[in-house]
Each structure stands twice: as C-alpha cells, then as structure tokens.
C-alpha cells in the first residue's frame, strides 16, 4: 500500500488536530495519477467516496463516474436499515473494466466488502483497486487500500467522517461515541 502521511492523535484525541482533508485530497490525486489508464473507471462509495469521485471527474475531464451504495449489502442492515444515500449508478459495462474504487475512511473493511458485492451484482471487473483518504486501521476483514493519503490511529469509540461544504471543499469531523450521546468535534 502507498501511504503519504502517518497521523497519530494523542490519547486525548478529542483535542488533537485533525488532518486537513483538502491537503489529503490533493495528495491522493497525485498518488492516483499512475493508476489511471484508458480502461480505468472511477467509482465512489456514497457519500465521501462519491464526493471525491465527482471532484476527480471535473479535475480529470471524465465523461462519467460510478457511484456505489452499500446499503443493501451491509452486514448490519438489520440495525441500520436502508439509508437515504444515493443509489448505485454504474454508467459503464462492469465486465472486464478496471475499477478504481474511492472511499473517504477505511476502518473495518465492511463497507468495502459491501461495495465489492454491489459491483459484482453488475458484472465481473478485470480488477478493482481501492484508494482512500485515510486508513485508520482496525480491520476486521482482509482488505487493504492500494493507495491511502494518510494513516491514522483512533480508538474504537471514535469515528472520522468526511464532510463537504457548499463549495465542495472537504473537512473531517471526529465523533466520539458513548452509550448516552455523541460528541462532535469539527476540524479547524
């Protein structure tokens, strides 16, 4: 795996600075250039990966990108239910294609497994490579990103979420989960 930065918050991660999502996005774009080929299809996982795919579509002048919803293949579907996220749209023939799959944060690997199941519902690609902004470790499945802009360690009680503002600029939000409430810390 190619990773640009290692970022480890202190044990008091609530007060630690978060990585700059815009800087990581630009680093990821540079890391993705060697992976581009004439048969490469860009696919983003809702929502963060889809936002990244759309920005890359404009930057790279692509005619289309695919969007993957993992909602129907999640192994926690019974608890989460059907999300209101976009539905899957793959405007290309999946069979034989080389897919570059984008996601914002890689943690347990379960969302990636669900995305792969969704892709294979549409056909059999020649290859799938995974690119993420942040790999935070904690894998529960044998899944690894081909490219990650940064690695970051967080306690299991915290989650890192990509946000997009009205100008399509990215930032991270750190959420601390407890049994009673959820505290949110915006990136500065």
mmCIF file of C-alpha atoms in Angstrom:
data_model
loop_
_atom_site.group_PDB
_atom_site.id
_atom_site.type_symbol
_atom_site.label_atom_id
_atom_site.label_comp_id
_atom_site.label_asym_id
_atom_site.label_seq_id
_atom_site.Cartn_x
_atom_site.Cartn_y
_atom_site.Cartn_z
ATOM 1 C CA UNK A 1 0.000 0.000 0.000
ATOM 2 C CA UNK A 2 1.181 3.509 -0.749
ATOM 3 C CA UNK A 3 0.617 5.970 2.094
ATOM 4 C CA UNK A 4 1.806 9.549 2.252
ATOM 5 C CA UNK A 5 1.385 10.585 5.888
ATOM 6 C CA UNK A 6 1.161 8.904 9.239
ATOM 7 C CA UNK A 7 -1.011 10.800 11.699
ATOM 8 C CA UNK A 8 -1.491 9.559 15.239
ATOM 9 C CA UNK A 9 -3.598 11.665 17.563
ATOM 10 C CA UNK A 10 -2.698 11.746 21.216
ATOM 11 C CA UNK A 11 -4.751 9.663 23.663
ATOM 12 C CA UNK A 12 -6.699 12.874 24.212
ATOM 13 C CA UNK A 13 -7.789 12.724 20.561
ATOM 14 C CA UNK A 14 -10.725 14.989 21.372
ATOM 15 C CA UNK A 15 -8.290 17.908 21.480
ATOM 16 C CA UNK A 16 -5.818 16.720 18.837
ATOM 17 C CA UNK A 17 -5.885 18.460 15.460
ATOM 18 C CA UNK A 18 -7.390 16.514 12.606
ATOM 19 C CA UNK A 19 -5.624 16.173 9.272
ATOM 20 C CA UNK A 20 -6.552 18.697 6.612
ATOM 21 C CA UNK A 21 -8.933 16.858 4.277
ATOM 22 C CA UNK A 22 -8.219 19.224 1.359
ATOM 23 C CA UNK A 23 -4.473 18.625 1.625
ATOM 24 C CA UNK A 24 -5.041 14.857 1.803
ATOM 25 C CA UNK A 25 -7.344 15.018 -1.215
ATOM 26 C CA UNK A 26 -4.638 16.770 -3.274
ATOM 27 C CA UNK A 27 -2.066 14.186 -2.139
ATOM 28 C CA UNK A 28 -4.442 11.379 -3.076
ATOM 29 C CA UNK A 29 -4.964 12.903 -6.538
ATOM 30 C CA UNK A 30 -1.206 12.820 -7.116
ATOM 31 C CA UNK A 31 -0.995 9.206 -5.918
ATOM 32 C CA UNK A 32 -3.836 8.190 -8.254
ATOM 33 C CA UNK A 33 -2.207 9.517 -11.440
ATOM 34 C CA UNK A 34 -0.054 6.386 -12.012
ATOM 35 C CA UNK A 35 -3.140 4.176 -11.564
ATOM 36 C CA UNK A 36 -5.064 5.886 -14.372
ATOM 37 C CA UNK A 37 -5.328 4.042 -17.622
ATOM 38 C CA UNK A 38 -7.545 4.205 -20.716
ATOM 39 C CA UNK A 39 -9.790 1.445 -19.350
ATOM 40 C CA UNK A 40 -9.946 2.781 -15.759
ATOM 41 C CA UNK A 41 -13.407 3.509 -14.409
ATOM 42 C CA UNK A 42 -13.694 5.749 -11.346
ATOM 43 C CA UNK A 43 -16.273 4.656 -8.737
ATOM 44 C CA UNK A 44 -17.007 6.370 -5.410
ATOM 45 C CA UNK A 45 -18.733 4.871 -2.388
ATOM 46 C CA UNK A 46 -21.522 7.081 -1.007
ATOM 47 C CA UNK A 47 -21.145 9.581 0.387
ATOM 48 C CA UNK A 48 -17.498 10.635 0.872
ATOM 49 C CA UNK A 49 -16.117 8.481 -1.927
ATOM 50 C CA UNK A 50 -18.832 9.729 -4.275
ATOM 51 C CA UNK A 51 -17.921 13.354 -3.488
ATOM 52 C CA UNK A 52 -14.278 12.597 -4.231
ATOM 53 C CA UNK A 53 -15.168 10.810 -7.487
ATOM 54 C CA UNK A 54 -17.224 13.788 -8.689
ATOM 55 C CA UNK A 55 -14.399 16.228 -7.953
ATOM 56 C CA UNK A 56 -11.943 13.986 -9.782
ATOM 57 C CA UNK A 57 -14.382 13.738 -12.697
ATOM 58 C CA UNK A 58 -14.195 17.513 -13.110
ATOM 59 C CA UNK A 59 -10.426 17.722 -12.499
ATOM 60 C CA UNK A 60 -9.623 14.926 -14.924
ATOM 61 C CA UNK A 61 -12.286 15.819 -17.508
ATOM 62 C CA UNK A 62 -14.022 12.444 -17.321
ATOM 63 C CA UNK A 63 -17.352 11.860 -19.046
ATOM 64 C CA UNK A 64 -18.771 9.909 -16.121
ATOM 65 C CA UNK A 65 -18.042 8.279 -12.775
ATOM 66 C CA UNK A 66 -19.822 5.489 -10.960
ATOM 67 C CA UNK A 67 -21.470 5.742 -7.567
ATOM 68 C CA UNK A 68 -21.855 2.750 -5.254
ATOM 69 C CA UNK A 69 -24.399 2.463 -2.462
ATOM 70 C CA UNK A 70 -23.504 -0.224 0.069
ATOM 71 C CA UNK A 71 -26.898 -0.105 1.783
ATOM 72 C CA UNK A 72 -28.255 -3.420 0.501
ATOM 73 C CA UNK A 73 -25.059 -5.408 1.130
ATOM 74 C CA UNK A 74 -24.155 -4.222 4.618
ATOM 75 C CA UNK A 75 -23.942 -6.952 7.242
ATOM 76 C CA UNK A 76 -25.562 -4.586 9.754
ATOM 77 C CA UNK A 77 -28.553 -3.868 7.510
ATOM 78 C CA UNK A 78 -30.977 -5.095 10.208
ATOM 79 C CA UNK A 79 -29.726 -2.431 12.638
ATOM 80 C CA UNK A 80 -29.164 0.415 10.176
ATOM 81 C CA UNK A 81 -31.963 -0.098 7.694
ATOM 82 C CA UNK A 82 -31.981 1.418 4.226
ATOM 83 C CA UNK A 83 -30.149 4.732 4.137
ATOM 84 C CA UNK A 84 -31.275 7.758 2.188
ATOM 85 C CA UNK A 85 -27.955 7.838 0.344
ATOM 86 C CA UNK A 86 -27.751 7.824 -3.412
ATOM 87 C CA UNK A 87 -28.448 4.581 -5.174
ATOM 88 C CA UNK A 88 -25.842 2.756 -7.218
ATOM 89 C CA UNK A 89 -25.171 4.128 -10.686
ATOM 90 C CA UNK A 90 -22.524 2.480 -12.852
ATOM 91 C CA UNK A 91 -22.741 4.164 -16.292
ATOM 92 C CA UNK A 92 -20.316 1.723 -17.932
ATOM 93 C CA UNK A 93 -20.015 -2.002 -18.588
ATOM 94 C CA UNK A 94 -18.551 -3.533 -15.420
ATOM 95 C CA UNK A 95 -17.458 -6.762 -17.141
ATOM 96 C CA UNK A 96 -13.757 -6.546 -17.910
ATOM 97 C CA UNK A 97 -13.350 -2.980 -16.621
ATOM 98 C CA UNK A 98 -10.547 -1.780 -14.349
ATOM 99 C CA UNK A 99 -12.224 -0.052 -11.416
ATOM 100 C CA UNK A 100 -10.605 2.496 -9.157
ATOM 101 C CA UNK A 101 -12.807 2.451 -6.039
ATOM 102 C CA UNK A 102 -12.727 5.568 -3.824
ATOM 103 C CA UNK A 103 -13.714 5.913 -0.190
ATOM 104 C CA UNK A 104 -13.020 8.514 2.459
ATOM 105 C CA UNK A 105 -12.032 6.455 5.517
ATOM 106 C CA UNK A 106 -11.052 2.788 5.629
ATOM 107 C CA UNK A 107 -11.623 1.163 9.016
ATOM 108 C CA UNK A 108 -13.040 -2.360 9.463
ATOM 109 C CA UNK A 109 -13.311 -3.161 5.752
ATOM 110 C CA UNK A 110 -17.018 -3.984 5.947
ATOM 111 C CA UNK A 111 -18.133 -1.083 3.734
ATOM 112 C CA UNK A 112 -15.562 -2.098 1.119
ATOM 113 C CA UNK A 113 -16.801 -5.703 1.215
ATOM 114 C CA UNK A 114 -20.345 -4.434 0.693
ATOM 115 C CA UNK A 115 -19.193 -2.205 -2.192
ATOM 116 C CA UNK A 116 -17.428 -5.136 -3.862
ATOM 117 C CA UNK A 117 -20.601 -7.233 -3.547
ATOM 118 C CA UNK A 118 -22.577 -4.417 -5.172
ATOM 119 C CA UNK A 119 -20.060 -4.091 -8.022
ATOM 120 C CA UNK A 120 -20.191 -7.836 -8.703
ATOM 121 C CA UNK A 121 -24.003 -7.643 -8.881
ATOM 122 C CA UNK A 122 -23.384 -5.616 -12.077
ATOM 123 C CA UNK A 123 -20.684 -7.816 -13.607
ATOM 124 C CA UNK A 124 -17.154 -9.080 -13.229
ATOM 125 C CA UNK A 125 -14.466 -6.390 -13.431
ATOM 126 C CA UNK A 126 -10.935 -7.233 -14.575
ATOM 127 C CA UNK A 127 -9.570 -5.527 -11.448
ATOM 128 C CA UNK A 128 -10.558 -3.325 -8.523
ATOM 129 C CA UNK A 129 -8.088 -1.051 -6.757
ATOM 130 C CA UNK A 130 -9.019 0.812 -3.577
ATOM 131 C CA UNK A 131 -7.942 4.388 -2.819
ATOM 132 C CA UNK A 132 -8.809 6.172 0.434
ATOM 133 C CA UNK A 133 -8.062 9.498 2.071
ATOM 134 C CA UNK A 134 -7.419 7.911 5.475
ATOM 135 C CA UNK A 135 -6.643 4.356 6.530
ATOM 136 C CA UNK A 136 -7.363 4.244 10.234
ATOM 137 C CA UNK A 137 -6.515 0.560 10.783
ATOM 138 C CA UNK A 138 -8.751 -1.711 12.847
ATOM 139 C CA UNK A 139 -9.516 -4.116 10.027
ATOM 140 C CA UNK A 140 -11.987 -6.945 10.648
ATOM 141 C CA UNK A 141 -11.696 -8.276 7.095
ATOM 142 C CA UNK A 142 -8.611 -8.901 4.916
ATOM 143 C CA UNK A 143 -8.995 -5.710 2.881
ATOM 144 C CA UNK A 144 -6.243 -3.194 2.172
ATOM 145 C CA UNK A 145 -6.135 0.016 0.165
ATOM 146 C CA UNK A 146 -3.815 0.205 -2.823
ATOM 147 C CA UNK A 147 -3.373 3.905 -2.032
ATOM 148 C CA UNK A 148 -4.024 5.917 1.132
ATOM 149 C CA UNK A 149 -3.157 9.592 1.555
ATOM 150 C CA UNK A 150 -2.707 9.104 5.321
ATOM 151 C CA UNK A 151 -2.793 6.559 8.099
ATOM 152 C CA UNK A 152 -4.369 7.430 11.406
ATOM 153 C CA UNK A 153 -4.976 5.536 14.630
ATOM 154 C CA UNK A 154 -8.183 6.223 16.544
ATOM 155 C CA UNK A 155 -9.876 4.447 19.445
ATOM 156 C CA UNK A 156 -12.864 2.290 18.520
ATOM 157 C CA UNK A 157 -15.080 4.809 20.337
ATOM 158 C CA UNK A 158 -14.309 7.423 17.684
ATOM 159 C CA UNK A 159 -15.166 7.759 14.026
ATOM 160 C CA UNK A 160 -13.722 10.058 11.400
ATOM 161 C CA UNK A 161 -16.192 11.385 8.837
ATOM 162 C CA UNK A 162 -15.593 13.371 5.681
ATOM 163 C CA UNK A 163 -17.800 16.419 5.216
ATOM 164 C CA UNK A 164 -18.322 18.582 2.148
ATOM 165 C CA UNK A 165 -19.371 22.229 2.289
ATOM 166 C CA UNK A 166 -21.443 24.154 -0.252
ATOM 167 C CA UNK A 167 -18.247 24.975 -2.209
ATOM 168 C CA UNK A 168 -17.382 21.251 -2.454
ATOM 169 C CA UNK A 169 -14.449 21.689 -0.043
ATOM 170 C CA UNK A 170 -13.663 18.798 2.281
ATOM 171 C CA UNK A 171 -13.128 18.712 6.034
ATOM 172 C CA UNK A 172 -13.129 16.000 8.657
ATOM 173 C CA UNK A 173 -15.367 15.596 11.659
ATOM 174 C CA UNK A 174 -14.362 13.435 14.617
ATOM 175 C CA UNK A 175 -17.214 11.826 16.502
ATOM 176 C CA UNK A 176 -16.857 10.229 19.903
ATOM 177 C CA UNK A 177 -19.437 7.557 20.587
ATOM 178 C CA UNK A 178 -20.725 6.785 24.041
ATOM 179 C CA UNK A 179 -23.710 4.884 25.269
ATOM 180 C CA UNK A 180 -25.592 8.093 26.056
ATOM 181 C CA UNK A 181 -24.631 10.642 23.430
ATOM 182 C CA UNK A 182 -22.362 11.552 20.556
ATOM 183 C CA UNK A 183 -19.970 14.481 20.784
ATOM 184 C CA UNK A 184 -18.804 16.046 17.560
ATOM 185 C CA UNK A 185 -15.546 17.915 17.027
ATOM 186 C CA UNK A 186 -15.197 19.807 13.749
ATOM 187 C CA UNK A 187 -11.786 20.107 12.101
ATOM 188 C CA UNK A 188 -10.131 23.523 12.304
#
